[in-house]
CSV table of C-alpha atoms and ligand atoms in Angstrom, one decimal:
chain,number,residue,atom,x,y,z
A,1,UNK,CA,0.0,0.0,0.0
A,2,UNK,CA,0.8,3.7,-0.1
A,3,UNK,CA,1.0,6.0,2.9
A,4,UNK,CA,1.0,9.7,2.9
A,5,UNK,CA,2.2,11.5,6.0
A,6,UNK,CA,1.5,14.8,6.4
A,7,UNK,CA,4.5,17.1,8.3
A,8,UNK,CA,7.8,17.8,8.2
A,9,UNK,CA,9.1,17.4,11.8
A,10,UNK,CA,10.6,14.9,14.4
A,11,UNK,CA,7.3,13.5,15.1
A,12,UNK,CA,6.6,12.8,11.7
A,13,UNK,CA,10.4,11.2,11.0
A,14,UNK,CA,9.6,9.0,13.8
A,15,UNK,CA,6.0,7.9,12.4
A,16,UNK,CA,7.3,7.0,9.0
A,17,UNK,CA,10.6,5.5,10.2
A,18,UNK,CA,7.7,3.0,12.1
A,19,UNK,CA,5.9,3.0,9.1
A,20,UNK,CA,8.6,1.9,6.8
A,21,UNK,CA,9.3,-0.8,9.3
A,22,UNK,CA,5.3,-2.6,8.0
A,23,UNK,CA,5.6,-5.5,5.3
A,24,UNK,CA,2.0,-4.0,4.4
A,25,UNK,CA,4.0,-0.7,3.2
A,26,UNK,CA,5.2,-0.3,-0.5
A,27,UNK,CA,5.2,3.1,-0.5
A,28,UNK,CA,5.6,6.2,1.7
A,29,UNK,CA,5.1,10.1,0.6
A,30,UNK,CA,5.7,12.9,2.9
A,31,UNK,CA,4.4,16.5,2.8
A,32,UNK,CA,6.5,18.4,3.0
A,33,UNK,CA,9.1,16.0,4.6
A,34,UNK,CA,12.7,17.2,5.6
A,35,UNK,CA,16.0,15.6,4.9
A,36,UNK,CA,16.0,13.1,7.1
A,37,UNK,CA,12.7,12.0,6.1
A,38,UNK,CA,13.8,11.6,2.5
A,39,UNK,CA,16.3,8.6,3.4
A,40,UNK,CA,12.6,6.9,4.2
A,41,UNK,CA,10.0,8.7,2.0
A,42,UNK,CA,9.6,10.6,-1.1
A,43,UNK,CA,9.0,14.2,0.0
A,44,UNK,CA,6.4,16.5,-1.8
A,45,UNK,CA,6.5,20.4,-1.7
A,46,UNK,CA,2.9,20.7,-0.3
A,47,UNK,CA,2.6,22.5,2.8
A,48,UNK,CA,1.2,20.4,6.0
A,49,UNK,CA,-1.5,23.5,6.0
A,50,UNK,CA,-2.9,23.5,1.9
A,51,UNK,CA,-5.5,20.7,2.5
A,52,UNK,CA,-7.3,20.9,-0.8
A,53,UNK,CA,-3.9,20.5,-2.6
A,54,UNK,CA,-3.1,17.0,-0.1
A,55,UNK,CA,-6.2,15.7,-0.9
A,56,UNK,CA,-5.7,16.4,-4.7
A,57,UNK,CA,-2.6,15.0,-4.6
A,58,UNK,CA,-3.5,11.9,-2.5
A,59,UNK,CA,-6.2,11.4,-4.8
A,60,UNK,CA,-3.9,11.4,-8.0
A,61,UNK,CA,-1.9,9.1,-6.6
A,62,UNK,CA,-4.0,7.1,-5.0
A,63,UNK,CA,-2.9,6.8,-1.5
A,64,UNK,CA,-3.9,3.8,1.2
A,65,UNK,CA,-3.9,6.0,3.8
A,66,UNK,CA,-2.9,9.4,5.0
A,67,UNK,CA,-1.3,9.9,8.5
A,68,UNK,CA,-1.6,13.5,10.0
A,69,UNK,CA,0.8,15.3,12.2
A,70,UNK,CA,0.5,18.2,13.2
A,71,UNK,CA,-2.7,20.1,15.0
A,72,UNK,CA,-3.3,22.8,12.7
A,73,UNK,CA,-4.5,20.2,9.3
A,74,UNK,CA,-6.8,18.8,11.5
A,75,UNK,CA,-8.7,21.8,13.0
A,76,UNK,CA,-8.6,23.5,9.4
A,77,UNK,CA,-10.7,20.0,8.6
A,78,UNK,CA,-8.5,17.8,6.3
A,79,UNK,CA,-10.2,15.1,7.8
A,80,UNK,CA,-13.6,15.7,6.7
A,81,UNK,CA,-12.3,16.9,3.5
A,82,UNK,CA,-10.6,13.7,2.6
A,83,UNK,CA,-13.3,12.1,3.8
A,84,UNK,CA,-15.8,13.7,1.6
A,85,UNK,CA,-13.4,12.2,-1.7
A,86,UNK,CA,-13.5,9.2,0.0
A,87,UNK,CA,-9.9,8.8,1.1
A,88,UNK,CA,-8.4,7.0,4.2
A,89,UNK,CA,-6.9,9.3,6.5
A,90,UNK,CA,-6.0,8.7,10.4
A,91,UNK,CA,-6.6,11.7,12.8
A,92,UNK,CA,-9.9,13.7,14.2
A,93,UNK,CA,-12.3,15.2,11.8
A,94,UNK,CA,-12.6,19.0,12.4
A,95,UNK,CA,-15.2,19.0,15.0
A,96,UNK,CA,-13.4,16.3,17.3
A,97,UNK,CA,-9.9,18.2,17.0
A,98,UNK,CA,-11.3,21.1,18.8
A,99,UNK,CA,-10.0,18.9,21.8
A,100,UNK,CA,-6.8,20.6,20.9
A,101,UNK,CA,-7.8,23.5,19.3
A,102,UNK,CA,-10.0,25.2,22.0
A,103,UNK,CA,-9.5,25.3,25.5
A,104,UNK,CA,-12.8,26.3,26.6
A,105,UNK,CA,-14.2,23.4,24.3
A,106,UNK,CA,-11.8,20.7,26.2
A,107,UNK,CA,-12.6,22.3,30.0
A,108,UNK,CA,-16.6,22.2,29.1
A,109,UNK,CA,-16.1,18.5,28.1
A,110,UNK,CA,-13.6,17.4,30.9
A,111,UNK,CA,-16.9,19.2,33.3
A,112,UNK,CA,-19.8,17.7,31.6
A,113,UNK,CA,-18.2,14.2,32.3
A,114,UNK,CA,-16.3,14.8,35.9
A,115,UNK,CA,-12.6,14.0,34.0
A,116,UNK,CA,-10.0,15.6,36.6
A,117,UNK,CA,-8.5,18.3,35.7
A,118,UNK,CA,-8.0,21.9,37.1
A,119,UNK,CA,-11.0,24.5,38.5
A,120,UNK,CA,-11.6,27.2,35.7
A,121,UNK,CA,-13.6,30.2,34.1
A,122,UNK,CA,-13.4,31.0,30.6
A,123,UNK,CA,-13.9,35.1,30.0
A,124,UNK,CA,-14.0,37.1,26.9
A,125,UNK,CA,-14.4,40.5,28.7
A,126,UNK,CA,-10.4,41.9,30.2
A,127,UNK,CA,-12.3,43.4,32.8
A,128,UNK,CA,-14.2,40.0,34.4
A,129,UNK,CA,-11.2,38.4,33.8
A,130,UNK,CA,-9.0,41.0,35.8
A,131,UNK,CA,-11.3,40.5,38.6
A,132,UNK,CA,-11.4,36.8,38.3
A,133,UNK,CA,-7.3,37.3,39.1
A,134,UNK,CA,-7.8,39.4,41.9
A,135,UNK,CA,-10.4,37.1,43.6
A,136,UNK,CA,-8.8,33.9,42.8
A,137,UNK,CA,-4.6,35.1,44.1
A,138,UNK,CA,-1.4,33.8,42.4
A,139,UNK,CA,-0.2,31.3,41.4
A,140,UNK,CA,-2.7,31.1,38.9
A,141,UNK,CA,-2.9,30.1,34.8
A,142,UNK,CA,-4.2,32.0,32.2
A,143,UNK,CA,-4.8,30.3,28.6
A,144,UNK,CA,-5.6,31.8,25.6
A,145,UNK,CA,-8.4,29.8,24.1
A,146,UNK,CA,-7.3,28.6,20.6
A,147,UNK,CA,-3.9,27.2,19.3
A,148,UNK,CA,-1.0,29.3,20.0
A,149,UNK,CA,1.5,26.8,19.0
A,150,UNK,CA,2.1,26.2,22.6
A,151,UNK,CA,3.0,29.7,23.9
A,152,UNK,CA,-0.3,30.7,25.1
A,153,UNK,CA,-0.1,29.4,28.3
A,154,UNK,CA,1.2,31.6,31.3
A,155,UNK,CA,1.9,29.9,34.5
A,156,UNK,CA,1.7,33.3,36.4
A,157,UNK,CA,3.4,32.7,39.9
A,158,UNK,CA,1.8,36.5,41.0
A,159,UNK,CA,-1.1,38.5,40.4
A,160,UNK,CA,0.4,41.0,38.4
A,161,UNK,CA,1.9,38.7,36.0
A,162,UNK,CA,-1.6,36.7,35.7
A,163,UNK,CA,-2.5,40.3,34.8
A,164,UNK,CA,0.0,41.4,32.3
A,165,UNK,CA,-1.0,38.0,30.8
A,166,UNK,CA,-4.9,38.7,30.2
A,167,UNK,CA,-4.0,42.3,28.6
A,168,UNK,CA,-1.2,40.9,26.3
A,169,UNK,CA,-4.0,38.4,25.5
A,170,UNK,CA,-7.4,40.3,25.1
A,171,UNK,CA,-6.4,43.9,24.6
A,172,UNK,CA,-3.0,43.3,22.6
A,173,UNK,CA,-4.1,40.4,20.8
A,174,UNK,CA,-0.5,38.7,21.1
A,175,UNK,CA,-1.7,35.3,19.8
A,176,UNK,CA,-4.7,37.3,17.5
A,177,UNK,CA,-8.0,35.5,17.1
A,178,UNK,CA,-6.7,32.7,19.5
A,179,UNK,CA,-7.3,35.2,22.5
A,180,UNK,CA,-10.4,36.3,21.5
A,181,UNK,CA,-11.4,34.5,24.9
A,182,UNK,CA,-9.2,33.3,27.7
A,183,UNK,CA,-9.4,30.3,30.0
A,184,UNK,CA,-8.1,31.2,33.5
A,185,UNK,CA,-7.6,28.0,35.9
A,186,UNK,CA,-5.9,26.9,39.5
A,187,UNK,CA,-2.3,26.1,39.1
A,188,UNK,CA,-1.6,22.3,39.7
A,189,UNK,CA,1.4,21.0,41.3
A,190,UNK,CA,2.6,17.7,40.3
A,191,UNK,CA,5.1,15.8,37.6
A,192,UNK,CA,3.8,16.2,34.3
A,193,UNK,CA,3.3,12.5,31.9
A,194,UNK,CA,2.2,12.6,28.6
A,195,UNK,CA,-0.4,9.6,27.7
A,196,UNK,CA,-1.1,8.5,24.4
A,197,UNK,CA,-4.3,6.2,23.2
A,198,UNK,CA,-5.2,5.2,19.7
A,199,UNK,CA,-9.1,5.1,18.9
A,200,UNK,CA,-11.4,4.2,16.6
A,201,UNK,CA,-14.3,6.4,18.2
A,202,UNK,CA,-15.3,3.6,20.3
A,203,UNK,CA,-12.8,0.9,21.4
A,204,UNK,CA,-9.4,2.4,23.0
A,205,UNK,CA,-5.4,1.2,22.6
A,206,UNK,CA,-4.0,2.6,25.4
A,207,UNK,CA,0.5,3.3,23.8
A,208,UNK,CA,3.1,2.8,27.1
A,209,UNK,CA,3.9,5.7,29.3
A,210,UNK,CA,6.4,8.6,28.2
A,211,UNK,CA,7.5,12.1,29.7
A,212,UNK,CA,8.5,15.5,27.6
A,213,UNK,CA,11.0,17.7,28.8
A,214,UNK,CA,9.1,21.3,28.7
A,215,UNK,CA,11.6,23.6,30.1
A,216,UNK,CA,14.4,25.0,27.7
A,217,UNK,CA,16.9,24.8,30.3
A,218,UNK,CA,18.3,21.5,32.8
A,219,UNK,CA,16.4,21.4,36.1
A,220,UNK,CA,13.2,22.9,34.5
A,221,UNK,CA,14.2,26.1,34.1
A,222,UNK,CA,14.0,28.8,32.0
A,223,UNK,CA,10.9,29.3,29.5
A,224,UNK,CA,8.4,26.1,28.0
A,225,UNK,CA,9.4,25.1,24.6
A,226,UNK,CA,7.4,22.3,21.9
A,227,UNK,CA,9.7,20.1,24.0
A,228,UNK,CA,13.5,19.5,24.4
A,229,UNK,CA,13.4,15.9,25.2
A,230,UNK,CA,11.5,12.7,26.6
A,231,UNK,CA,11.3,9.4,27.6
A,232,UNK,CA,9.4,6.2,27.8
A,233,UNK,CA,8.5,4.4,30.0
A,234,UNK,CA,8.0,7.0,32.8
A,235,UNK,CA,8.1,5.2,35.8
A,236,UNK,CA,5.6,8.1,37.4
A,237,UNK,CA,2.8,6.2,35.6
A,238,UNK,CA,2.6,3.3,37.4
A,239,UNK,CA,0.9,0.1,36.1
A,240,UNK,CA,-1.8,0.7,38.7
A,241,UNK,CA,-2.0,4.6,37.5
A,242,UNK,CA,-2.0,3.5,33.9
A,243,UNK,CA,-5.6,1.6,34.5
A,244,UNK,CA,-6.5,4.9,36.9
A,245,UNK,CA,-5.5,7.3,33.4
A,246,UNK,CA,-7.8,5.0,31.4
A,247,UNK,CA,-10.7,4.5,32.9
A,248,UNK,CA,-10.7,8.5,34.3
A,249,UNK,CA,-9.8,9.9,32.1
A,250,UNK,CA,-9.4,8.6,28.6
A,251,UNK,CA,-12.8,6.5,28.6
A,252,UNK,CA,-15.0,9.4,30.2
A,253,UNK,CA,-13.0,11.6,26.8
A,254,UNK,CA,-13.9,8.9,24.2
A,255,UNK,CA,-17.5,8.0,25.5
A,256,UNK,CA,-18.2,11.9,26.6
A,257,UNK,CA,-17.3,13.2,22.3
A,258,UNK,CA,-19.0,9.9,21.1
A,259,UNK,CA,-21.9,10.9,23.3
A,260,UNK,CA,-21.8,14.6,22.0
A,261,UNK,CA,-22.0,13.5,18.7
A,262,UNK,CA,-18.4,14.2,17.5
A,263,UNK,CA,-17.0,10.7,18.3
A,264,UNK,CA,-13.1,11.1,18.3
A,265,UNK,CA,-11.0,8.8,16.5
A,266,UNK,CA,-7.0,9.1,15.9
A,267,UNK,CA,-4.2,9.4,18.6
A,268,UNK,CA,-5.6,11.5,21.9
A,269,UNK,CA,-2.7,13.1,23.9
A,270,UNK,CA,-3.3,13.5,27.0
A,271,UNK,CA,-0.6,16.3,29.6
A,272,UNK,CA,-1.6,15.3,32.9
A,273,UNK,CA,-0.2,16.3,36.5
A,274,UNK,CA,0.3,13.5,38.7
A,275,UNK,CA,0.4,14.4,42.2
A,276,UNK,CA,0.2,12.0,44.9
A,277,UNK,CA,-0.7,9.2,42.8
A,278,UNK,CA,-3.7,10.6,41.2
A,279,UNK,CA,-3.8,12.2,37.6
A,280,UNK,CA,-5.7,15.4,36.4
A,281,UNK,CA,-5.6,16.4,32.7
A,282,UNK,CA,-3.4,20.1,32.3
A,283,UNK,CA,-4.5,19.7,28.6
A,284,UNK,CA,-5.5,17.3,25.6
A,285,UNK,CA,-3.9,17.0,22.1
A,286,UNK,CA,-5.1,15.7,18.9
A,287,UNK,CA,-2.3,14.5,17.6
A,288,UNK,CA,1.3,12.4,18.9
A,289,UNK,CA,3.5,14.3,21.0
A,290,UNK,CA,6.8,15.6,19.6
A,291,UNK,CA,9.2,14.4,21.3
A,292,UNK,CA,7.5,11.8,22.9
A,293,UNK,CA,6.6,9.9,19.6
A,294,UNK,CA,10.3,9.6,18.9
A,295,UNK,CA,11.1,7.1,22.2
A,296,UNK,CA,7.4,5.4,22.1
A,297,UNK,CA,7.7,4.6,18.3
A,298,UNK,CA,10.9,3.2,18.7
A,299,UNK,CA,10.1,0.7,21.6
A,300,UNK,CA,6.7,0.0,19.9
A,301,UNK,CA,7.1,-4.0,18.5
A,302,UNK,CA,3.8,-4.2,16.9
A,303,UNK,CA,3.2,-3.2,13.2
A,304,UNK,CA,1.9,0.2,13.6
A,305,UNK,CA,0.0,0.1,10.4
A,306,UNK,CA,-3.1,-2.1,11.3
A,307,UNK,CA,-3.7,0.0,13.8
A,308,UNK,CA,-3.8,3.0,12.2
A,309,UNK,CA,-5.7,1.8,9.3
A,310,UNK,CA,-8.4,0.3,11.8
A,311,UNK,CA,-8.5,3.5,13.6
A,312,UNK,CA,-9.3,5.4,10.4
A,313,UNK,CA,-11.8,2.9,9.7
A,314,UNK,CA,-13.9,2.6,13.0
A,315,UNK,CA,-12.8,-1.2,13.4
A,316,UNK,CA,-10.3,-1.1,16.3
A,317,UNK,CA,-10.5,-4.3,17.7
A,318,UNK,CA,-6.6,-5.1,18.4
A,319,UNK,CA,-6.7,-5.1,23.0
A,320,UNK,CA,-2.7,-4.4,23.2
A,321,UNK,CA,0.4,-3.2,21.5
A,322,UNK,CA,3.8,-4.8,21.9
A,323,UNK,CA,6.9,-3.1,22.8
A,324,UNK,CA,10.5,-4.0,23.0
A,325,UNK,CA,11.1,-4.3,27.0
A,326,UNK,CA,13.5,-1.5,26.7
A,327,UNK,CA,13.7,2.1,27.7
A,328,UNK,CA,14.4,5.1,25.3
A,329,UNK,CA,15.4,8.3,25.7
A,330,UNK,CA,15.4,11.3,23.2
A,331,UNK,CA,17.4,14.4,23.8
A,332,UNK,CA,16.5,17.3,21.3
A,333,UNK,CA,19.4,19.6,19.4
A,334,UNK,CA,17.9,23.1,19.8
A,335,UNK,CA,19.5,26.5,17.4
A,336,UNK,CA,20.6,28.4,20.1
A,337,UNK,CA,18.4,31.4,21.2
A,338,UNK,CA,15.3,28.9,21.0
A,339,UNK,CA,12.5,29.0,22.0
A,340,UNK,CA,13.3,33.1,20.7
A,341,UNK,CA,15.1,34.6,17.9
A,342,UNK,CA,17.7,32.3,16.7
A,343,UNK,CA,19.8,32.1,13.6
A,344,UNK,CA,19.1,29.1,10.6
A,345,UNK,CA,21.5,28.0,7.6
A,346,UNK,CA,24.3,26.8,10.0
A,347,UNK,CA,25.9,23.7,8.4
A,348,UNK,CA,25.8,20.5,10.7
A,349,UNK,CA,28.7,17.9,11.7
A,350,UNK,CA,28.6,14.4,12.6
A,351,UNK,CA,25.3,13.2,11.5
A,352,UNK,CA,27.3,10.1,9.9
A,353,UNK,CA,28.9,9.5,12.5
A,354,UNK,CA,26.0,8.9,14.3
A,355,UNK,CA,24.2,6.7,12.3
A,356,UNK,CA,26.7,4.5,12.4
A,357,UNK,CA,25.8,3.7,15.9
A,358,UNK,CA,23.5,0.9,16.5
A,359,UNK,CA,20.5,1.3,18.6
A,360,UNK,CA,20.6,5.1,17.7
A,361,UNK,CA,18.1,7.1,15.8
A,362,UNK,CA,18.9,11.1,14.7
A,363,UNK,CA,15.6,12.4,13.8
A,364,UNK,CA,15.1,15.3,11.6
A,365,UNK,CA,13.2,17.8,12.8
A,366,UNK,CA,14.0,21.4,11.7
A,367,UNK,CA,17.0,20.7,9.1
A,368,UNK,CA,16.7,22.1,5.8
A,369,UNK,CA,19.4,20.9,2.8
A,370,UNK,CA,22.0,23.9,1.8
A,371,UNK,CA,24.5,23.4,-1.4
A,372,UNK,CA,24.6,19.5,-0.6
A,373,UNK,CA,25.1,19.9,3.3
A,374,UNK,CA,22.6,19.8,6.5
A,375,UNK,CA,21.6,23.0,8.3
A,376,UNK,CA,19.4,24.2,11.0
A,377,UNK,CA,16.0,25.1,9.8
A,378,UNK,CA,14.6,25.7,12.9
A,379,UNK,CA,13.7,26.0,16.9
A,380,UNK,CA,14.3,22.0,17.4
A,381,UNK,CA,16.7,20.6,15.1
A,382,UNK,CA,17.5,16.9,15.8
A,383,UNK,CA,16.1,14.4,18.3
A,384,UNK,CA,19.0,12.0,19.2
A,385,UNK,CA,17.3,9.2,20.5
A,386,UNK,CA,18.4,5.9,21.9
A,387,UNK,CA,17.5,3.1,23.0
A,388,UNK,CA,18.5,0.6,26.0
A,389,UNK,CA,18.3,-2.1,28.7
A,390,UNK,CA,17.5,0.7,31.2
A,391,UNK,CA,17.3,4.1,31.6
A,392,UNK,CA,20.7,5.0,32.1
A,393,UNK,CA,21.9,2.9,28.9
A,394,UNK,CA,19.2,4.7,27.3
A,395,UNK,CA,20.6,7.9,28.1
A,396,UNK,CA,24.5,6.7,27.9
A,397,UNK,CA,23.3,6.3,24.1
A,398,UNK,CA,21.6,9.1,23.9
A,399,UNK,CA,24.1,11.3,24.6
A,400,UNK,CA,27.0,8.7,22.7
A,401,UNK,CA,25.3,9.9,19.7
A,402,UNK,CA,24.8,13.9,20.4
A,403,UNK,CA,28.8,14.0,21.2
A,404,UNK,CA,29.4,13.0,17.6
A,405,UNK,CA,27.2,16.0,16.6
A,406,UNK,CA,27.5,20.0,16.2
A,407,UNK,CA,27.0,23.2,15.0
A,408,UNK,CA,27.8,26.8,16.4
A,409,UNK,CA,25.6,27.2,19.1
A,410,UNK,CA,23.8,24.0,19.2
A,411,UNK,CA,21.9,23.6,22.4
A,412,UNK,CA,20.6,20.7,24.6
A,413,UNK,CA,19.6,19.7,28.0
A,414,UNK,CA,22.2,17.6,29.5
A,415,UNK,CA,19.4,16.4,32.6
A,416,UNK,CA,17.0,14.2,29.6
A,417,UNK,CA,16.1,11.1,31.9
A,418,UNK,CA,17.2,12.3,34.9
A,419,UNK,CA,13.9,12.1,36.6
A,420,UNK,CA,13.5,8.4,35.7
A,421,UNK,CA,16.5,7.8,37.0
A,422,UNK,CA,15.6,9.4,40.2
A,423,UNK,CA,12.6,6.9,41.2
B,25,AMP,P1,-0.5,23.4,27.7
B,25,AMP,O1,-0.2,24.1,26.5
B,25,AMP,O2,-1.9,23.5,28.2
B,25,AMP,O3,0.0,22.0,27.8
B,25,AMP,O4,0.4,24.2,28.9
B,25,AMP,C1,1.8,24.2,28.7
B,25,AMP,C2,2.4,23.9,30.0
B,25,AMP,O5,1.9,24.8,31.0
B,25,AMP,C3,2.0,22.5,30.6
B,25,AMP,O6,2.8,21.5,30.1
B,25,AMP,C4,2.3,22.7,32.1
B,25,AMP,O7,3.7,22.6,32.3
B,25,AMP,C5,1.8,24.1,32.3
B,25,AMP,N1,0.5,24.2,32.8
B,25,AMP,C6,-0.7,24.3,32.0
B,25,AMP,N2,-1.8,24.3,32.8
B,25,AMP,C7,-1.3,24.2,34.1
B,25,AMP,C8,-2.0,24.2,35.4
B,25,AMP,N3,-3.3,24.4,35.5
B,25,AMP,N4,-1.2,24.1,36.4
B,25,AMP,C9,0.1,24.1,36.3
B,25,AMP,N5,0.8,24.1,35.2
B,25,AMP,C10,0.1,24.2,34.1
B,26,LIG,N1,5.7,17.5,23.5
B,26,LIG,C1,4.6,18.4,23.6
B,26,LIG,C2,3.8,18.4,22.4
B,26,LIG,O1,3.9,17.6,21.5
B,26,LIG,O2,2.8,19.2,22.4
């Protein structure tokens, strides 16, 4: 068969390099791709965001199935539009990925069906909003309400930054139409997991546990980024707290949209907050996690086509996925200046190097191909991610393999895995 993926990141490197590995798969496009996805895949200049032309082009070519990526394609609606021209295509339709792409959507659902997660009010007047600060105290979070390719959240530890927030929000428009309305809720304390289920709309495949990395800087510090790292298994979810995520949390989410009337099929990404063994959800995606689809699809055993196809086709039946018994760990190559102003074009070293290591995978994520050599092309450049017998072999490769690479001012966390370690 032939596979389209749509995307050009780490995420999507890591979903075809999966892909590829599927006796069903003859072919594999990706749009647009990046150079590390076209060792794997023919790339196609289409933009992840011109839906009409992906579906044109998957029609001409008469794709199997399309596998989406990124958030944004999926709340502009290429679902139901490749839908409508009868193609195959694995990710929410347009109403369902409002999951992702409206906070006040997500907190009205997680409500209607008692799913944990933190106290809120959404406002679109500053001034109720302002007073909502001033009644509930610091720390508190405000949220603008639609995608803000993950900067519109403000952890505010005081009042007047909680403040400053709103304004930059609702009267400066910082994030545009996105802020039209805010979401303001309690600040949870915790450690953050990510949780990842494949569905059909219906029956639910629960993938193993993993943790991102937000902070751009080692010990959490510093400002959140898309994600500079991650790991799976994360020992915070426990088997116990696995079954406690899935029948709190991602069950209620399935059955509540079904229920609705805008059944959700694809992956669903769940953040949560674990504090003293017990999860609440900080927010849902509608898509795989970048990073954490680098180390999860890399442990994962089980063909990863079937499942996606039965997804797509509301005919999940498979009860479990296999995985290697081994941990991985991904540590991200940032430009330096990321998550702000940084500089592109700067040729990278080593990348053969690494690949000659075994049990080691550079994925691509912001590289771009200049006069016959690899340079940064963006915020996250590479995820370096390896794999192990336990955590720390996991993260002895890890970082084996970002020693053999460079460029002037590359930047990483040198803590990936720490946290595992630590339990
Ligand atoms: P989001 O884009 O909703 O995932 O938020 C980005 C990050 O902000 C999360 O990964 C958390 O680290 C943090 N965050 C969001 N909401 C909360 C909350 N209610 N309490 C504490 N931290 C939060
Ligand atoms: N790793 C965070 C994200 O994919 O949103």
């Amino acid at each position: 068969m032939k596979v389209l993926v749509v995307g050009g990141g780490g995420r999507e490197h890591a979903l075809i390099y999966k892909i590829a590995q599927s006796p069903l798969v003859e072919k594999i496009y990706c749009a647009p791709g990046n150079p590390g996805i076209a060792e794997l895949a023919e790339c196609v200049h289409i933009g992840a965001e011109e839906i009409e032309t992906l579906r044109d082009f998957a029609k001409a070519e008469q794709i199997d199935l399309t596998v989406v990526g990124p958030e944004v394609p999926l709340t502009m609606g290429i679902v139901d539009l490749f839908q409508a021209a009868g193609l195959e295509i694995f990710g929410p339709n347009r109403v369902a990925a409002q999951i992702e792409g409206s906070k006040g959507f997500s907190k009205d659902l997680m409500a209607r069906y008692n799913i944990p997660t933190a106290a809120y009010r959404s406002f679109t007047e500053h001034a109720a909003a302002v007073a909502y600060i001033k009644e509930q105290g610091a720390p508190i979070v405000v949220k603008a309400d639609g995608l803000a390719a993950g900067k519109g959240v403000i952890v505010a530890m005081d009042e007047a930054q909680a403040i400053a927030a709103v304004d930059d929000i609702m009267l400066d428009k910082v994030f545009g139409s996105a802020g039209a309305s805010v979401v303001i809720e309690e600040f949870m304390e915790g450690e953050e997991a990510s949780f990842f289920a494949f569905t059909d709309g219906r029956n639910i495949l629960p993938l193993a546990s993993s943790q991102d990395h937000k902070r751009v800087n080692d010990n959490d510090e510093g400002p959140n980024t898309g994600g500079m790292g991650a790991y799976s298994p994360a020992p915070v979810v426990t088997a116990e707290l696995h079954d406690e995520i899935v029948a709190t949390v991602v069950k209620p989410t399935i059955d509540g949209m079904a229920a609705d009337g805008c059944p959700y099929s694809g992956i669903l990404y769940v953040g949560l907050m674990i504090k003293n063994g017990k999860p609440r959800v900080v927010e849902y995606n509608a898509r795989f996690g970048d990073p954490e689809a680098q180390p999860l699809l890399m442990r994962m055993k089980s063909d990863i086509v079937p499942v996606l196809q039965a997804c797509a086709r509301g005919e999940l039946q498979q009860d479990a996925i296999e995985w290697y018994d081994k941990s991985a760990v991904c540590v991200v190559l940032a430009s330096g200046g990321y998550p702000a102003a940084f500089v592109k074009g700067l040729p990278i070293s080593g990348l053969a190097a690494a690949a000659e290591i075994e049990d080691l995978m550079v994925f691509h994520a912001g590289t771009a191909l200049k006069d016959g050599q690899i340079v940064n092309n963006g915020g996250r450049v590479l995820g370096v991610t390896g794999l192990g017998d336990s955590v720390q072999a996991a993260i002895d490769k890890a970082y084996a393999g970002v020693a053999q690479i460079d460029w002037p001012q590359v930047h990483f966390r040198k803590d990936i895995g720490a946290r595992a370690l630590n339990r």
